[in-house]
Amino acid sequence: MRILALCLLVVLSACGQGTEAPPQRTTADRLAAPPDAAYGQRLAQICRTCHEVAQGTGHRVGPNLWGVVGAPAAHHADFAYSAAMKRSGLVWNEESLDAYLANPQGFVPGNRMAYPGMPNEADRRDVIAYLETLSGPEEGAAP
């Protein structure tokens, strides 16, 4: 029995040999590479606490994010935006989204988004790349 246990121990200890964890990419490495929309989608899971992302679905606490890139701020007629957001005059592009995601209250003082901000520039860039994928033909448009 001891020999069997010893053999099992040797076999199991060899299972982890030669498997190194992939190197962690630094923020500088990530910024040097193209934005990663798939990683941005994972990061954006926190956004889904308050926002819908699918075309044609309603709103949650925050407005639906489908088609947000390129749209004017406060563009959903059926969502109760803050007065600050309505007055902002913003168009959501890479620069405005980056500034807003970094510090929502600092960029549009008085808006109602409770999220404190995403400090990592590479994370914001990846989330914006994901948001850019949330667009397509208008509902009911001919293919």
PDB file of C-alpha atoms in Angstrom:
ATOM      1  CA  MET A   1       0.000   0.000   0.000  1.00  0.00           C
ATOM      2  CA  ARG A   2       2.871   2.349   0.798  1.00  0.00           C
ATOM      3  CA  ILE A   3       4.422   1.672  -2.600  1.00  0.00           C
ATOM      4  CA  LEU A   4       1.121   2.497  -4.315  1.00  0.00           C
ATOM      5  CA  ALA A   5       0.833   5.734  -2.337  1.00  0.00           C
ATOM      6  CA  LEU A   6       4.428   6.658  -3.197  1.00  0.00           C
ATOM      7  CA  CYS A   7       3.837   5.962  -6.908  1.00  0.00           C
ATOM      8  CA  LEU A   8       0.679   8.059  -6.834  1.00  0.00           C
ATOM      9  CA  LEU A   9       2.551  10.909  -5.162  1.00  0.00           C
ATOM     10  CA  VAL A  10       5.308  10.820  -7.804  1.00  0.00           C
ATOM     11  CA  VAL A  11       2.802  10.763 -10.667  1.00  0.00           C
ATOM     12  CA  LEU A  12       0.751  13.621  -9.233  1.00  0.00           C
ATOM     13  CA  SER A  13       3.811  15.744  -8.514  1.00  0.00           C
ATOM     14  CA  ALA A  14       4.873  15.422 -12.147  1.00  0.00           C
ATOM     15  CA  CYS A  15       1.512  16.718 -13.375  1.00  0.00           C
ATOM     16  CA  GLY A  16       2.466  20.317 -12.722  1.00  0.00           C
ATOM     17  CA  GLN A  17       5.916  20.102 -14.289  1.00  0.00           C
ATOM     18  CA  GLY A  18       6.593  22.286 -17.280  1.00  0.00           C
ATOM     19  CA  THR A  19       3.432  24.347 -17.021  1.00  0.00           C
ATOM     20  CA  GLU A  20       4.379  27.919 -16.361  1.00  0.00           C
ATOM     21  CA  ALA A  21       1.738  30.564 -16.008  1.00  0.00           C
ATOM     22  CA  PRO A  22       1.624  32.902 -18.979  1.00  0.00           C
ATOM     23  CA  PRO A  23       3.517  36.119 -18.321  1.00  0.00           C
ATOM     24  CA  GLN A  24       1.387  38.946 -17.002  1.00  0.00           C
ATOM     25  CA  ARG A  25       1.095  41.805 -19.449  1.00  0.00           C
ATOM     26  CA  THR A  26       1.816  45.216 -18.018  1.00  0.00           C
ATOM     27  CA  THR A  27      -0.344  48.222 -18.742  1.00  0.00           C
ATOM     28  CA  ALA A  28       2.429  49.521 -21.024  1.00  0.00           C
ATOM     29  CA  ASP A  29       2.438  46.213 -22.942  1.00  0.00           C
ATOM     30  CA  ARG A  30      -1.336  46.342 -23.299  1.00  0.00           C
ATOM     31  CA  LEU A  31      -1.281  49.951 -24.491  1.00  0.00           C
ATOM     32  CA  ALA A  32       1.345  49.080 -27.117  1.00  0.00           C
ATOM     33  CA  ALA A  33      -0.914  46.327 -28.484  1.00  0.00           C
ATOM     34  CA  PRO A  34      -4.235  46.866 -30.277  1.00  0.00           C
ATOM     35  CA  PRO A  35      -7.284  47.150 -27.993  1.00  0.00           C
ATOM     36  CA  ASP A  36      -8.735  43.796 -26.936  1.00  0.00           C
ATOM     37  CA  ALA A  37     -12.537  43.889 -27.272  1.00  0.00           C
ATOM     38  CA  ALA A  38     -12.893  40.356 -25.868  1.00  0.00           C
ATOM     39  CA  TYR A  39     -11.052  41.357 -22.701  1.00  0.00           C
ATOM     40  CA  GLY A  40     -13.083  44.568 -22.647  1.00  0.00           C
ATOM     41  CA  GLN A  41     -16.262  42.482 -22.684  1.00  0.00           C
ATOM     42  CA  ARG A  42     -15.080  40.636 -19.582  1.00  0.00           C
ATOM     43  CA  LEU A  43     -14.229  43.921 -17.871  1.00  0.00           C
ATOM     44  CA  ALA A  44     -17.615  45.354 -18.865  1.00  0.00           C
ATOM     45  CA  GLN A  45     -19.479  42.693 -16.895  1.00  0.00           C
ATOM     46  CA  ILE A  46     -19.543  45.203 -14.043  1.00  0.00           C
ATOM     47  CA  CYS A  47     -21.411  47.611 -16.355  1.00  0.00           C
ATOM     48  CA  ARG A  48     -24.148  45.034 -16.848  1.00  0.00           C
ATOM     49  CA  THR A  49     -25.144  45.480 -13.232  1.00  0.00           C
ATOM     50  CA  CYS A  50     -26.850  48.701 -14.315  1.00  0.00           C
ATOM     51  CA  HIS A  51     -26.871  48.633 -18.142  1.00  0.00           C
ATOM     52  CA  GLU A  52     -28.340  46.393 -20.823  1.00  0.00           C
ATOM     53  CA  VAL A  53     -26.128  45.852 -23.848  1.00  0.00           C
ATOM     54  CA  ALA A  54     -28.308  43.947 -26.321  1.00  0.00           C
ATOM     55  CA  GLN A  55     -30.063  45.686 -29.181  1.00  0.00           C
ATOM     56  CA  GLY A  56     -33.762  46.209 -28.608  1.00  0.00           C
ATOM     57  CA  THR A  57     -33.725  45.506 -24.882  1.00  0.00           C
ATOM     58  CA  GLY A  58     -34.828  48.109 -22.412  1.00  0.00           C
ATOM     59  CA  HIS A  59     -32.915  49.982 -19.792  1.00  0.00           C
ATOM     60  CA  ARG A  60     -31.935  49.162 -16.255  1.00  0.00           C
ATOM     61  CA  VAL A  61     -30.808  51.738 -13.718  1.00  0.00           C
ATOM     62  CA  GLY A  62     -28.628  53.107 -16.534  1.00  0.00           C
ATOM     63  CA  PRO A  63     -29.406  53.376 -20.240  1.00  0.00           C
ATOM     64  CA  ASN A  64     -28.897  50.567 -22.729  1.00  0.00           C
ATOM     65  CA  LEU A  65     -25.360  50.719 -24.162  1.00  0.00           C
ATOM     66  CA  TRP A  66     -26.149  49.264 -27.613  1.00  0.00           C
ATOM     67  CA  GLY A  67     -24.979  51.808 -30.191  1.00  0.00           C
ATOM     68  CA  VAL A  68     -23.508  54.184 -27.618  1.00  0.00           C
ATOM     69  CA  VAL A  69     -20.287  54.824 -29.574  1.00  0.00           C
ATOM     70  CA  GLY A  70     -20.971  57.694 -31.964  1.00  0.00           C
ATOM     71  CA  ALA A  71     -24.272  58.609 -30.317  1.00  0.00           C
ATOM     72  CA  PRO A  72     -24.977  61.881 -28.538  1.00  0.00           C
ATOM     73  CA  ALA A  73     -25.178  61.714 -24.754  1.00  0.00           C
ATOM     74  CA  ALA A  74     -28.724  61.339 -23.424  1.00  0.00           C
ATOM     75  CA  HIS A  75     -29.961  59.998 -26.780  1.00  0.00           C
ATOM     76  CA  HIS A  76     -32.569  57.497 -25.543  1.00  0.00           C
ATOM     77  CA  ALA A  77     -35.915  59.313 -25.468  1.00  0.00           C
ATOM     78  CA  ASP A  78     -37.352  56.695 -23.101  1.00  0.00           C
ATOM     79  CA  PHE A  79     -34.665  57.028 -20.406  1.00  0.00           C
ATOM     80  CA  ALA A  80     -34.688  59.610 -17.595  1.00  0.00           C
ATOM     81  CA  TYR A  81     -31.188  61.102 -17.867  1.00  0.00           C
ATOM     82  CA  SER A  82     -29.840  63.584 -15.348  1.00  0.00           C
ATOM     83  CA  ALA A  83     -30.048  67.261 -16.235  1.00  0.00           C
ATOM     84  CA  ALA A  84     -26.236  67.310 -16.268  1.00  0.00           C
ATOM     85  CA  MET A  85     -26.072  64.585 -18.910  1.00  0.00           C
ATOM     86  CA  LYS A  86     -28.758  66.269 -21.018  1.00  0.00           C
ATOM     87  CA  ARG A  87     -26.843  69.571 -20.895  1.00  0.00           C
ATOM     88  CA  SER A  88     -23.442  67.993 -21.593  1.00  0.00           C
ATOM     89  CA  GLY A  89     -23.651  68.194 -25.387  1.00  0.00           C
ATOM     90  CA  LEU A  90     -21.309  65.210 -25.606  1.00  0.00           C
ATOM     91  CA  VAL A  91     -20.990  62.766 -28.430  1.00  0.00           C
ATOM     92  CA  TRP A  92     -19.704  59.407 -27.201  1.00  0.00           C
ATOM     93  CA  ASN A  93     -16.439  58.770 -29.016  1.00  0.00           C
ATOM     94  CA  GLU A  94     -13.192  57.170 -27.849  1.00  0.00           C
ATOM     95  CA  GLU A  95     -11.969  60.358 -26.169  1.00  0.00           C
ATOM     96  CA  SER A  96     -15.189  61.261 -24.370  1.00  0.00           C
ATOM     97  CA  LEU A  97     -15.826  57.669 -23.291  1.00  0.00           C
ATOM     98  CA  ASP A  98     -12.257  57.395 -22.007  1.00  0.00           C
ATOM     99  CA  ALA A  99     -12.595  60.559 -19.927  1.00  0.00           C
ATOM    100  CA  TYR A 100     -16.046  59.563 -18.652  1.00  0.00           C
ATOM    101  CA  LEU A 101     -15.047  56.016 -17.716  1.00  0.00           C
ATOM    102  CA  ALA A 102     -11.947  57.332 -15.934  1.00  0.00           C
ATOM    103  CA  ASN A 103     -13.956  59.715 -13.736  1.00  0.00           C
ATOM    104  CA  PRO A 104     -17.695  59.946 -14.417  1.00  0.00           C
ATOM    105  CA  GLN A 105     -18.398  62.640 -11.825  1.00  0.00           C
ATOM    106  CA  GLY A 106     -15.346  64.677 -12.758  1.00  0.00           C
ATOM    107  CA  PHE A 107     -16.136  64.595 -16.480  1.00  0.00           C
ATOM    108  CA  VAL A 108     -19.887  65.267 -16.212  1.00  0.00           C
ATOM    109  CA  PRO A 109     -20.467  66.725 -12.740  1.00  0.00           C
ATOM    110  CA  GLY A 110     -23.961  65.981 -11.494  1.00  0.00           C
ATOM    111  CA  ASN A 111     -24.575  62.872 -13.589  1.00  0.00           C
ATOM    112  CA  ARG A 112     -26.239  59.982 -11.764  1.00  0.00           C
ATOM    113  CA  MET A 113     -23.836  57.150 -12.576  1.00  0.00           C
ATOM    114  CA  ALA A 114     -22.665  55.706  -9.255  1.00  0.00           C
ATOM    115  CA  TYR A 115     -19.610  53.972 -10.736  1.00  0.00           C
ATOM    116  CA  PRO A 116     -16.469  55.615  -9.295  1.00  0.00           C
ATOM    117  CA  GLY A 117     -14.350  55.227 -12.428  1.00  0.00           C
ATOM    118  CA  MET A 118     -11.877  52.898 -14.085  1.00  0.00           C
ATOM    119  CA  PRO A 119      -8.349  54.123 -13.329  1.00  0.00           C
ATOM    120  CA  ASN A 120      -6.454  51.818 -15.703  1.00  0.00           C
ATOM    121  CA  GLU A 121      -6.083  53.334 -19.182  1.00  0.00           C
ATOM    122  CA  ALA A 122      -5.594  49.960 -20.890  1.00  0.00           C
ATOM    123  CA  ASP A 123      -8.761  48.619 -19.245  1.00  0.00           C
ATOM    124  CA  ARG A 124     -10.738  51.641 -20.451  1.00  0.00           C
ATOM    125  CA  ARG A 125      -9.377  51.232 -23.967  1.00  0.00           C
ATOM    126  CA  ASP A 126     -10.418  47.570 -24.021  1.00  0.00           C
ATOM    127  CA  VAL A 127     -13.904  48.383 -22.685  1.00  0.00           C
ATOM    128  CA  ILE A 128     -14.311  51.060 -25.364  1.00  0.00           C
ATOM    129  CA  ALA A 129     -13.234  48.542 -28.013  1.00  0.00           C
ATOM    130  CA  TYR A 130     -15.965  46.241 -26.698  1.00  0.00           C
ATOM    131  CA  LEU A 131     -18.535  49.055 -26.736  1.00  0.00           C
ATOM    132  CA  GLU A 132     -17.627  49.661 -30.384  1.00  0.00           C
ATOM    133  CA  THR A 133     -18.823  46.115 -31.133  1.00  0.00           C
ATOM    134  CA  LEU A 134     -22.272  46.957 -29.765  1.00  0.00           C
ATOM    135  CA  SER A 135     -23.660  48.329 -32.986  1.00  0.00           C
ATOM    136  CA  GLY A 136     -25.207  47.127 -36.165  1.00  0.00           C
ATOM    137  CA  PRO A 137     -28.125  47.724 -38.475  1.00  0.00           C
ATOM    138  CA  GLU A 138     -31.140  49.472 -37.060  1.00  0.00           C
ATOM    139  CA  GLU A 139     -33.915  47.197 -35.852  1.00  0.00           C
ATOM    140  CA  GLY A 140     -36.287  46.456 -38.693  1.00  0.00           C
ATOM    141  CA  ALA A 141     -33.846  47.724 -41.337  1.00  0.00           C
ATOM    142  CA  ALA A 142     -33.553  45.725 -44.527  1.00  0.00           C
ATOM    143  CA  PRO A 143     -30.488  43.463 -44.533  1.00  0.00           C
TER     144      PRO A 143
END
